[in-house]
Coordinates of C-alpha atoms and ligand atoms in Angstrom, one line a residue:
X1 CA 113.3 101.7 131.6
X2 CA 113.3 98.8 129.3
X3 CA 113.4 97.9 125.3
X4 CA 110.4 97.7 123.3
X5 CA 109.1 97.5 119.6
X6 CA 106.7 100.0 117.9
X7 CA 104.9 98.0 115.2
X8 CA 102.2 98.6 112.7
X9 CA 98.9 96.4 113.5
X10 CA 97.4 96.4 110.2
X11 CA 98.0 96.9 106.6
X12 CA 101.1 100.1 107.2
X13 CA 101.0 103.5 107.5
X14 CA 98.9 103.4 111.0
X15 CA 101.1 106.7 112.1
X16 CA 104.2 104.5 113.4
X17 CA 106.6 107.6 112.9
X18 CA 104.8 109.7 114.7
X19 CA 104.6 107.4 117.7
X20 CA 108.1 106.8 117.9
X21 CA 108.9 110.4 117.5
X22 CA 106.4 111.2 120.3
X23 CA 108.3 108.0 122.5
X24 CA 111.7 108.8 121.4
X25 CA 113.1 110.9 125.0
X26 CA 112.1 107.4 126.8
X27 CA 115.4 105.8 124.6
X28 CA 119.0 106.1 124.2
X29 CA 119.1 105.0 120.8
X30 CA 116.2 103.3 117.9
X31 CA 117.2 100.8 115.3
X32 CA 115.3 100.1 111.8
X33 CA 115.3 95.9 111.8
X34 CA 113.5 95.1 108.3
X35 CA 112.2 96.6 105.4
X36 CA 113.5 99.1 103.5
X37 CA 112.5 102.4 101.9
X38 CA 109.1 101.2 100.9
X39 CA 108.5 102.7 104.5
X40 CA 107.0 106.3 104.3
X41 CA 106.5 107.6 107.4
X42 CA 105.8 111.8 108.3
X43 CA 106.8 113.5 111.2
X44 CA 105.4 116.9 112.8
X45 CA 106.2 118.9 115.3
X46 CA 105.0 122.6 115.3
X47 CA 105.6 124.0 112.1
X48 CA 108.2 121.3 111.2
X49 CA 107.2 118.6 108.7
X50 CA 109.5 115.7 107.8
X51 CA 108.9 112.6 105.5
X52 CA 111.9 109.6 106.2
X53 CA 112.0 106.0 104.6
X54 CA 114.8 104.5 105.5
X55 CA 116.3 106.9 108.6
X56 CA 114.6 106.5 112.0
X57 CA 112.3 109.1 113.3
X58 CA 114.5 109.0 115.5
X59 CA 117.2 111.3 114.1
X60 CA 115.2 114.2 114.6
X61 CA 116.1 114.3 118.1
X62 CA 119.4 115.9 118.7
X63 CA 121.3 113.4 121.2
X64 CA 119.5 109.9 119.5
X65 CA 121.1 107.2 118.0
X66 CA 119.8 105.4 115.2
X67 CA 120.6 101.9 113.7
X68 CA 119.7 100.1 110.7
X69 CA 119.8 96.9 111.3
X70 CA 121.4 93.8 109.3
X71 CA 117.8 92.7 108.3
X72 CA 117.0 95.7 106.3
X73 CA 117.9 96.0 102.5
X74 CA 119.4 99.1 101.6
X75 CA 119.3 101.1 98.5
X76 CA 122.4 103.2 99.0
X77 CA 121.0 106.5 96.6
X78 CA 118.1 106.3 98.7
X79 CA 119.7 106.4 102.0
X80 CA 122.2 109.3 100.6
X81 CA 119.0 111.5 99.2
X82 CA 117.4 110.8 102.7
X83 CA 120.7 112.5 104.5
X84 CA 121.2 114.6 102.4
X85 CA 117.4 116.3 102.7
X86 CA 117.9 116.0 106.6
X87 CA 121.0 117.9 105.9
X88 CA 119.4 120.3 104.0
X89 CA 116.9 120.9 106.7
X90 CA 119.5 121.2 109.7
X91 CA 119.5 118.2 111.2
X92 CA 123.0 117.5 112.2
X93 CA 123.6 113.6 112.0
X94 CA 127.1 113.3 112.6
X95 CA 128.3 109.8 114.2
X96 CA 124.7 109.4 115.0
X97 CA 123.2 107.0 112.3
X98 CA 125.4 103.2 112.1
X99 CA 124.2 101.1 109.0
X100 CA 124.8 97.1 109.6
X101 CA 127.7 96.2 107.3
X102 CA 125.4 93.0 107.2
X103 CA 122.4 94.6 105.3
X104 CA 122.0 93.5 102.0
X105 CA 122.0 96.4 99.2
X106 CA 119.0 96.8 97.3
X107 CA 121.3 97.0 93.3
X108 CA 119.2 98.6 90.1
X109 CA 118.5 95.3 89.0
X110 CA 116.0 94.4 91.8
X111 CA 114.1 97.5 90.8
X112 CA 114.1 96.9 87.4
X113 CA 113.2 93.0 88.1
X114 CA 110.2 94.2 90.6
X115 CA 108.6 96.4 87.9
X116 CA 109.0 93.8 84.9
X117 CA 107.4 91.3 87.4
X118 CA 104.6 93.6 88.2
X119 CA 104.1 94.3 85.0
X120 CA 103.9 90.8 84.2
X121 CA 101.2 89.7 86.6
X122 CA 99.0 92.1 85.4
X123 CA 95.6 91.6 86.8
X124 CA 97.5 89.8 89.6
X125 CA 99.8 92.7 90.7
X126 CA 100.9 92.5 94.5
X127 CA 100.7 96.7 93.9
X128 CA 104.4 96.7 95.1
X129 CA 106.2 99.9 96.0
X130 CA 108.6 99.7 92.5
X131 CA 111.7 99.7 95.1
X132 CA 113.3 95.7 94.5
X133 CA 112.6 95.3 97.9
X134 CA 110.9 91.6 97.4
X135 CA 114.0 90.8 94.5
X136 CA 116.5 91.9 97.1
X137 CA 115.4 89.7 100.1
X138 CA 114.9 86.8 97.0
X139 CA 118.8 87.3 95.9
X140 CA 119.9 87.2 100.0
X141 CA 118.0 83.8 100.4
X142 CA 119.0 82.4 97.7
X143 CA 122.7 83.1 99.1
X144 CA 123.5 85.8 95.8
X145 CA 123.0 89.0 97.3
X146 CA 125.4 91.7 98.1
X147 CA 125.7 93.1 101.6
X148 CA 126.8 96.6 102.3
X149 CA 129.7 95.3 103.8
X150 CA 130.9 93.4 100.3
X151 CA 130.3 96.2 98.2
X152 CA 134.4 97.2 97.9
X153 CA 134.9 94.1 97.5
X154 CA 137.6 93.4 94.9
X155 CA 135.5 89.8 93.9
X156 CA 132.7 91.8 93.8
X157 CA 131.7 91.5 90.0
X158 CA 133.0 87.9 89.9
X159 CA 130.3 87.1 93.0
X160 CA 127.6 89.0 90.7
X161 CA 128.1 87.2 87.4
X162 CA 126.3 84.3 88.6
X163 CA 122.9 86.5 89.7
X164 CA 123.4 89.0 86.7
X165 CA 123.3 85.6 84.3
X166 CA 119.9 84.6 86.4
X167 CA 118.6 88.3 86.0
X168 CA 119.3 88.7 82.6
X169 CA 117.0 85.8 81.6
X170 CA 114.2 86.6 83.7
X171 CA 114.8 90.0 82.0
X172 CA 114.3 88.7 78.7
X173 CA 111.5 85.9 79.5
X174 CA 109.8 89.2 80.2
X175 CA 110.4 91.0 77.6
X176 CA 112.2 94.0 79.8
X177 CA 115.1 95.4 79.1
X178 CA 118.6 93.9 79.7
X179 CA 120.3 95.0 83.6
X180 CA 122.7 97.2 84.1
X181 CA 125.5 95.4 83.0
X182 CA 128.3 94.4 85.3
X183 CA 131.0 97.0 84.9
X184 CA 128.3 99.6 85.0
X185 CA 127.4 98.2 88.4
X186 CA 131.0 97.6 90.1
X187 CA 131.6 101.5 89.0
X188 CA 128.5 102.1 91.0
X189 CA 128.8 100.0 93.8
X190 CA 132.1 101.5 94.2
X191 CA 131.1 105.1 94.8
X192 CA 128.4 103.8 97.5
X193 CA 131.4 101.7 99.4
X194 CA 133.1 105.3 99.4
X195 CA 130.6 107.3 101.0
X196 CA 129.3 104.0 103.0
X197 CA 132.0 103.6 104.8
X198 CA 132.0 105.7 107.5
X199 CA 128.6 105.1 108.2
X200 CA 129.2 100.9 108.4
X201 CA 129.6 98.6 111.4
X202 CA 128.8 95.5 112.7
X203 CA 125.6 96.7 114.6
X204 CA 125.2 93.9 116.2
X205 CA 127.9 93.8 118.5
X206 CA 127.5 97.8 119.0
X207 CA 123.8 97.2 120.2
X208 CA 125.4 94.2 122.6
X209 CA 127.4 96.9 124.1
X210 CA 124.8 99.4 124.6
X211 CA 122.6 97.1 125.8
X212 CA 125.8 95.9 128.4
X213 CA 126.0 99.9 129.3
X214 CA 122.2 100.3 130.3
X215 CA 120.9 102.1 127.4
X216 CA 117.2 101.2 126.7
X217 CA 116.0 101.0 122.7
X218 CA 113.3 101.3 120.5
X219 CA 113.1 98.7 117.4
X220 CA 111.0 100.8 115.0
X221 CA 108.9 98.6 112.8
X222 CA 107.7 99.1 109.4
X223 CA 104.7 98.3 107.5
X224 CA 102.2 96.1 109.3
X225 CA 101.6 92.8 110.6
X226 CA 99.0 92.3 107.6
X227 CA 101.7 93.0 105.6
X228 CA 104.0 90.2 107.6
X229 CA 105.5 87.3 105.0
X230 CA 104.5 84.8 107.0
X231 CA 101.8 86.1 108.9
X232 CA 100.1 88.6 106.6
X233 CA 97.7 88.3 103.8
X234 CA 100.3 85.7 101.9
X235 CA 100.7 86.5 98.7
X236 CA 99.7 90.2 99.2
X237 CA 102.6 91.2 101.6
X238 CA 106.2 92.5 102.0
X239 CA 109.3 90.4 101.8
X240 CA 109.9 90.7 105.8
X241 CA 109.0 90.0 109.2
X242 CA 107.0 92.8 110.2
X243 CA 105.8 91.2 113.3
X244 CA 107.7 91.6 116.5
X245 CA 110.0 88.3 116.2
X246 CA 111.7 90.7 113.4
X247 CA 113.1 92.8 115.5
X248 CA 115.6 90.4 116.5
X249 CA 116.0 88.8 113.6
X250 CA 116.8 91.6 112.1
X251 CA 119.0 93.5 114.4
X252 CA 121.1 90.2 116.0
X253 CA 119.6 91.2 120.1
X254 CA 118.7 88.2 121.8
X255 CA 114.3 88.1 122.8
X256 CA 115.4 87.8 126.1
X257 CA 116.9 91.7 125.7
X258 CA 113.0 92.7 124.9
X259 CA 110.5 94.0 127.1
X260 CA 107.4 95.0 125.3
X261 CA 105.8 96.1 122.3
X262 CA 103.5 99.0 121.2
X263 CA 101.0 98.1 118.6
X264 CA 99.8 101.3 116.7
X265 CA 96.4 100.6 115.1
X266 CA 94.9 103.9 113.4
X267 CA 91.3 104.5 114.3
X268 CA 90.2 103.0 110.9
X269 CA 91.2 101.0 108.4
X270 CA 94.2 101.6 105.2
X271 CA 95.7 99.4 102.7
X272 CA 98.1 100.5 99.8
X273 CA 98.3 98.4 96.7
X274 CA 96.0 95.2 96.0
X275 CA 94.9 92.4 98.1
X276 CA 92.0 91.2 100.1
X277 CA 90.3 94.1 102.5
X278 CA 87.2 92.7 104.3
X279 CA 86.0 96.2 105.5
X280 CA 87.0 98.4 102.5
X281 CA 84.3 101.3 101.6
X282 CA 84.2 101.9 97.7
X283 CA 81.7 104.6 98.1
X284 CA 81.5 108.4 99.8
X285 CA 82.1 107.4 103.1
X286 CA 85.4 105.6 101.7
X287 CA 86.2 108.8 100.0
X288 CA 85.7 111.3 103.1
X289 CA 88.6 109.2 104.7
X290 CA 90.5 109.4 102.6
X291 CA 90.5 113.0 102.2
X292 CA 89.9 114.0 105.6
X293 CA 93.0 111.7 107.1
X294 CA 94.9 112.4 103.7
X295 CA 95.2 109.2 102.6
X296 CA 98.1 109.2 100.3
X297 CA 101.1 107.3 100.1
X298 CA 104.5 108.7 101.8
X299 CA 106.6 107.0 99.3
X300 CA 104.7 106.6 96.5
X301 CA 101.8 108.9 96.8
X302 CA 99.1 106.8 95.6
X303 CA 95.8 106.8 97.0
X304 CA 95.2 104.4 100.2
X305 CA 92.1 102.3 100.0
X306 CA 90.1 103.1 103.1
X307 CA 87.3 101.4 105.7
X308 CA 86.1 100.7 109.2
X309 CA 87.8 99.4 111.9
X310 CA 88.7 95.8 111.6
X311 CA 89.1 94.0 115.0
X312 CA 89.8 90.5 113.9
X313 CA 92.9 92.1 112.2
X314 CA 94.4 93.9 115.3
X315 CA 93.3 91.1 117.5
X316 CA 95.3 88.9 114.9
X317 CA 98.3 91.4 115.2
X318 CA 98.3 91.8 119.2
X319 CA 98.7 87.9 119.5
X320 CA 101.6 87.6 116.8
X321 CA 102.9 90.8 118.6
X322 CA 102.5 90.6 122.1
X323 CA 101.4 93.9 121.9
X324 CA 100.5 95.0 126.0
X325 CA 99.6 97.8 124.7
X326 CA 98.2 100.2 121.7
X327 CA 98.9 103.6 120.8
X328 CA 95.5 104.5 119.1
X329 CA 96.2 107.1 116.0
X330 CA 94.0 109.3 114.0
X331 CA 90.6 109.4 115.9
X332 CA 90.1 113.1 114.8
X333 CA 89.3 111.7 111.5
X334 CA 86.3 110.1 112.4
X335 CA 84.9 113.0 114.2
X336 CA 82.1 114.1 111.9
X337 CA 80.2 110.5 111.2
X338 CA 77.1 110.4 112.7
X339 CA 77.6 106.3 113.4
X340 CA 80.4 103.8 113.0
X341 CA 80.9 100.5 112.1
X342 CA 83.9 98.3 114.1
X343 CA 84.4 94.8 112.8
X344 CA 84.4 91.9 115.1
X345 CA 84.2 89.1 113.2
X346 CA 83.7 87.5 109.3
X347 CA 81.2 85.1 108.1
X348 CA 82.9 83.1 105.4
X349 CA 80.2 80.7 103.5
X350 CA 78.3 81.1 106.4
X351 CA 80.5 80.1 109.2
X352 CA 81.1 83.3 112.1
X353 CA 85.0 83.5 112.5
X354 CA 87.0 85.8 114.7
X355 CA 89.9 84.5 113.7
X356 CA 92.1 86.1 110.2
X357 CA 92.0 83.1 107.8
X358 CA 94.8 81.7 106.3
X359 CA 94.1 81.6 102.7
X360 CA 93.4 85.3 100.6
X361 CA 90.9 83.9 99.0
X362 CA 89.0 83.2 101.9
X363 CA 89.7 86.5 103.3
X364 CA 88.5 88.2 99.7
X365 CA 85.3 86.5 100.5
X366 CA 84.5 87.4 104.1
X367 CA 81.7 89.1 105.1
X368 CA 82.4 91.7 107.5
X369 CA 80.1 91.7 111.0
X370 CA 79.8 94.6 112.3
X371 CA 78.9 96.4 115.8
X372 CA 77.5 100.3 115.4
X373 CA 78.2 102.7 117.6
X374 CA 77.3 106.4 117.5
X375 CA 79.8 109.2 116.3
X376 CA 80.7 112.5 118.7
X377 CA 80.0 114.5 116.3
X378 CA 82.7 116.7 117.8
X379 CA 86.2 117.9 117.3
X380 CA 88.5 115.7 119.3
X381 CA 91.9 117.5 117.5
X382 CA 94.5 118.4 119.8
X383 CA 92.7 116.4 123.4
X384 CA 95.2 116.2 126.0
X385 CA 93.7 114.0 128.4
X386 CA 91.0 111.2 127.5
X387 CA 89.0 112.8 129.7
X388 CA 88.9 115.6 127.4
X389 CA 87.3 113.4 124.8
X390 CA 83.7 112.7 123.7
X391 CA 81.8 110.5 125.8
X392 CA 80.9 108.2 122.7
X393 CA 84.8 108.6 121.3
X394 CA 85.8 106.9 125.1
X395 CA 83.2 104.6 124.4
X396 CA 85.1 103.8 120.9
X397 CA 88.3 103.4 122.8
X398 CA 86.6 101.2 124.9
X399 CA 85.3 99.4 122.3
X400 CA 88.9 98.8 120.8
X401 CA 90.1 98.0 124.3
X402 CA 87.7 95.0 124.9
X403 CA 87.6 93.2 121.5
X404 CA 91.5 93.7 120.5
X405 CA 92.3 92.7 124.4
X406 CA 95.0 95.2 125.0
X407 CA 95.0 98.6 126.8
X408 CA 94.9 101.8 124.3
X409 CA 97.3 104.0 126.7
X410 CA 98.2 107.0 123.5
X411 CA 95.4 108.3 121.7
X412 CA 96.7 110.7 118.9
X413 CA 93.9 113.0 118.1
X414 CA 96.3 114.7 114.9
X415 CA 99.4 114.5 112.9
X416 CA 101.9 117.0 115.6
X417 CA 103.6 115.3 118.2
X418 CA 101.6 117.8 121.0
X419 CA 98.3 116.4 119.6
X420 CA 98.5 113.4 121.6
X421 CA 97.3 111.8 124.9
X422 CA 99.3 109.8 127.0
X423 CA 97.5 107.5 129.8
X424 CA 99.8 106.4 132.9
X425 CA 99.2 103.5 135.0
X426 CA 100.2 100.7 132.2
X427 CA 102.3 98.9 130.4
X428 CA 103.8 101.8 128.7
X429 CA 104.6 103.7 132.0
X430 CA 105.8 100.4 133.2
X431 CA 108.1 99.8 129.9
X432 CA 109.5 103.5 129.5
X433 CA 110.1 103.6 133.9
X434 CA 110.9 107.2 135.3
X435 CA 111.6 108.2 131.1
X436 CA 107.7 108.3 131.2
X437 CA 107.4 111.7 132.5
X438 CA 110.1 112.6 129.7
X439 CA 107.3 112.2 127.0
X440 CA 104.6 113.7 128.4
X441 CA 106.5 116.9 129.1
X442 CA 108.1 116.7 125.2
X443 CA 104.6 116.8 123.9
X444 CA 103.6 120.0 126.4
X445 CA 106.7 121.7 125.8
X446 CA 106.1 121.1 122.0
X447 CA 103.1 123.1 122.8
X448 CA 103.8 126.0 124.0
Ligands
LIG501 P1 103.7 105.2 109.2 O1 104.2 104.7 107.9 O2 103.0 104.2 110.0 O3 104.7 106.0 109.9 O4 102.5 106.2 108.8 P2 102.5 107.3 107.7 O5 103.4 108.5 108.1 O6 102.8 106.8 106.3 O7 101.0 107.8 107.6 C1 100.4 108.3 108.7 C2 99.9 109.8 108.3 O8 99.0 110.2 109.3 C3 101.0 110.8 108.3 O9 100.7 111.7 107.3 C4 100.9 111.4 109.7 O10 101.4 112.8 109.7 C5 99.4 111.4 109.9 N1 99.0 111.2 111.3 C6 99.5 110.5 112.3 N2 98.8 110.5 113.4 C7 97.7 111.3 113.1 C8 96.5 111.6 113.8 O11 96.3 111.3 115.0 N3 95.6 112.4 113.2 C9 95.8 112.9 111.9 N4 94.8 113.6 111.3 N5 96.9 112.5 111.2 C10 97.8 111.7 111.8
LIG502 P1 105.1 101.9 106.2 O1 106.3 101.6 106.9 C1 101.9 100.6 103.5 C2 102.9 97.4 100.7 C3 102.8 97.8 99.2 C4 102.4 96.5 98.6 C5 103.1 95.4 99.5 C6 104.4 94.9 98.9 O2 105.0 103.3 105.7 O3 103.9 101.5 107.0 P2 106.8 96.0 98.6 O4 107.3 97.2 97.8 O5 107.1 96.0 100.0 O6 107.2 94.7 98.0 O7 105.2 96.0 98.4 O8 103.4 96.1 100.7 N1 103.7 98.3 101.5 C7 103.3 99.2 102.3 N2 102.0 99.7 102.6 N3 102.9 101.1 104.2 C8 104.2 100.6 104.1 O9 105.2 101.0 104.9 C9 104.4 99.7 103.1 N4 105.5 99.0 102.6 C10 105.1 98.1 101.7 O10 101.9 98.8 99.0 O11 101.0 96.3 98.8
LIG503 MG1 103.9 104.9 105.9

């Protein structure tokens, strides 16, 4: 029984809420560590269908605790529409969910900057989620930002002038209209700290203590490793660490308290908003994807640009990770294609690569390499045992297995936690220890 990360190996939305819902009975408690809610992730189970942004998956199950770490940025409406729908739908939270006094807040000006900016860049868009979540980690590094903690604050609007002077002008420059202006916003910030504050501690500490008691716990990633600042398709990215050296980061427990990570890498390929995509298919097959995995944003609904398998990508995202293993999602989607194409390396002005360059550009002009493989031609929904699958679908897993370098040990063959199979004898039975069991009964008796 140990602590491990769940984190997205490519570009978001590779089905990380589903996997940490399915994991969930292995841990005492699962903490969000970055981002904030330009995370869309959907949950099923039975007839039960739930959407969450900022809140854990792991809510959903009655005795879990969930934590959002100091790393994340906050929108405060956000996070009270979030509770209140999980209210609504009879999910009893009470002292369950602890917010990091230390997270910043994401204020109505970061929103309103991120959409004049957008605007602005035109052609050059980044294809942002519209939530300030870029302005919001810009105002915490350049020491002006307002943690949740500050916001009944008495010096509060004094400690804003400053950024709302620096806003303003940007504002202007691009021809947007003026912020909220100060008043407004202490008003506002005001009502948050009131309905905050019962929810606000220093997490950091409380996680220490857990941790002291024996409780195990899932960090929950969001978006992807592609999406990483630093590691991801730079200047097409987040404004986070959505590798696994985030998790600590953003939630204040020490590396050494870690002991593995789950890479989830969905069977093909998804990117939201622009940037380079090596193995992108603008033409029917594209399209079938899209419809057949439904292929539309959580949070923002848009359509996700779709393509094969890209291999340098995860293998790029296992190393950064660590990732000793990989929770495969969405292989029934594939189950009609006659053959498929996995890429396993780019020729960029002629040169073979396996490795992700550095530089977008270069990425915008690589020139996938592919390996084809036959399709199963077969419905794979709903497989409890690999066994159960396709011989060429375990050849596809096999595949995955060799050229990423990791072990696939869940393969989820549909959106429901009971459409999922869980393989023993690996680094996830060895990180979730006699809980193991736990999760492969969960997904039988979510069966029945
Ligand atoms: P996340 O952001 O990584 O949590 O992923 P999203 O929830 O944004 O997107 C994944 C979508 O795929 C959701 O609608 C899930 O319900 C759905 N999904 C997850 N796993 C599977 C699967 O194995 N098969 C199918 N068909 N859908 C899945
Ligand atoms: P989950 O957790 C997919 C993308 C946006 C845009 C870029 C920057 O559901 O996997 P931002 O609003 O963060 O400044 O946008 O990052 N993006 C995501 N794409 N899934 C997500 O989260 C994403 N969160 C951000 O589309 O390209
Ligand atoms: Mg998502």
């Amino acid at each position: 029984m140990g602590n491990g990360i769940i984190l997205g190996m490519q570009w978001g939305d590779e089905g990380k809420g589903k996997i940490v819902d399915l994991l969930c009975p292995a841990f005492d408690g699962v903490v969000r560590y970055q981002g904030g809610h330009n995370a869309g992730h959907t949950v099923r189970f039975g007839e039960k269908h739930f959407s969450l942004h900022l809140i854990p998956s792991g809510i959903l199950h009655p005795e879990m605790r969930c934590v959002l770490g100091n790393g994340m940025v906050i929108s405060p409406p956000a996070l009270f529409t979030e509770l209140d729908r999980l209210g609504a739908a009879g999910i009893e939270i009470g002292g369950r969910l602890l917010v990091s006094n230390r997270a910043h807040a994401i204020l109505p000006w970061h929103v309103e900057l991120d959409q004049a900016r957008e605007t602005a860049r035109g052609a050059q868009a980044i294809g942002t989620t519209s939530r300030g979540i870029g302005p919001a980690y810009e105002s915490k590094a350049a020491r002006f930002g307002a943690r949740l903690g500050d916001l009944a604050s008495e010096d509060l609007a004094e400690r804003l002038q400053a950024e709302h002077r620096r806003v303003a002008a940007e504002l202007a420059s691009l021809e947007a209209p003026a912020p909220t202006p100060i008043a407004e916003l202490q008003e506002l910030c005001a009502q948050w700290a009131r309905r905050l504050a019962p929810l606000l501690w220093d997490t950091e500490v409380l996680l220490s203590e857990w941790l002291e008691e024996g409780a195990s716990l899932l960090f929950e990633g969001a978006q992807g490793a592609l999406l990483d600042l630093d590691h991801g398709t730079y200047p097409f990215v987040t404004s986070s660490s959505s590798t696994a050296g985030g998790a600590c980061t953003g939630s204040g427990v020490p590396p050494t308290a870690i002991d593995g990570s789950v890479g989830v890498l969905k069977a093909y390929t998804t990117r939201v908003g622009a940037g380079p995509f090596p193995t992108e298919l603008e033409d029917s097959a594209g399209e079938y994807l899209r419809d057949r995995g439904n292929e539309f944003g959580t949070t923002t609904g848009r359509p996700r640009r779709c393509g094969w398998l890209d291999t340098v990508v995860a293998r790029h995202a296992r190393r950064l990770n660590g990732n000793g293993t990989i929770a495969l999602t969405k292989l029934d989607v594939l189950d009609q294609f006659d053959e498929l194409h996995v890429c396993t390396a780019y020729e960029i002005d002629g040169e073979r690569t396996l490795e992700l360059p550095s530089d977008a550009r270069a990425l915008a002009n690589a020139r996938p390499v592919y390996r084809t493989v036959p399709g199963w031609k077969q419905e794979t929904v709903g497989a409890l045992e690999l066994a159960g699958l396709p011989r060429a679908a375990r050849e596809y897993v096999s595949l995955i297995e060799e050229e990423v370098g990791a072990r696939v040990e869940v393969i989820s063959t549909g959106p429901r936690r009971e459409e999922t199979i869980v393989r023993s004898g690996g680094a996830l039975e060895e990180l979730l220890g006699e809980r193991f069991a736990q999760v492969i009964e969960q997904r039988v008796v979510a069966q029945r």
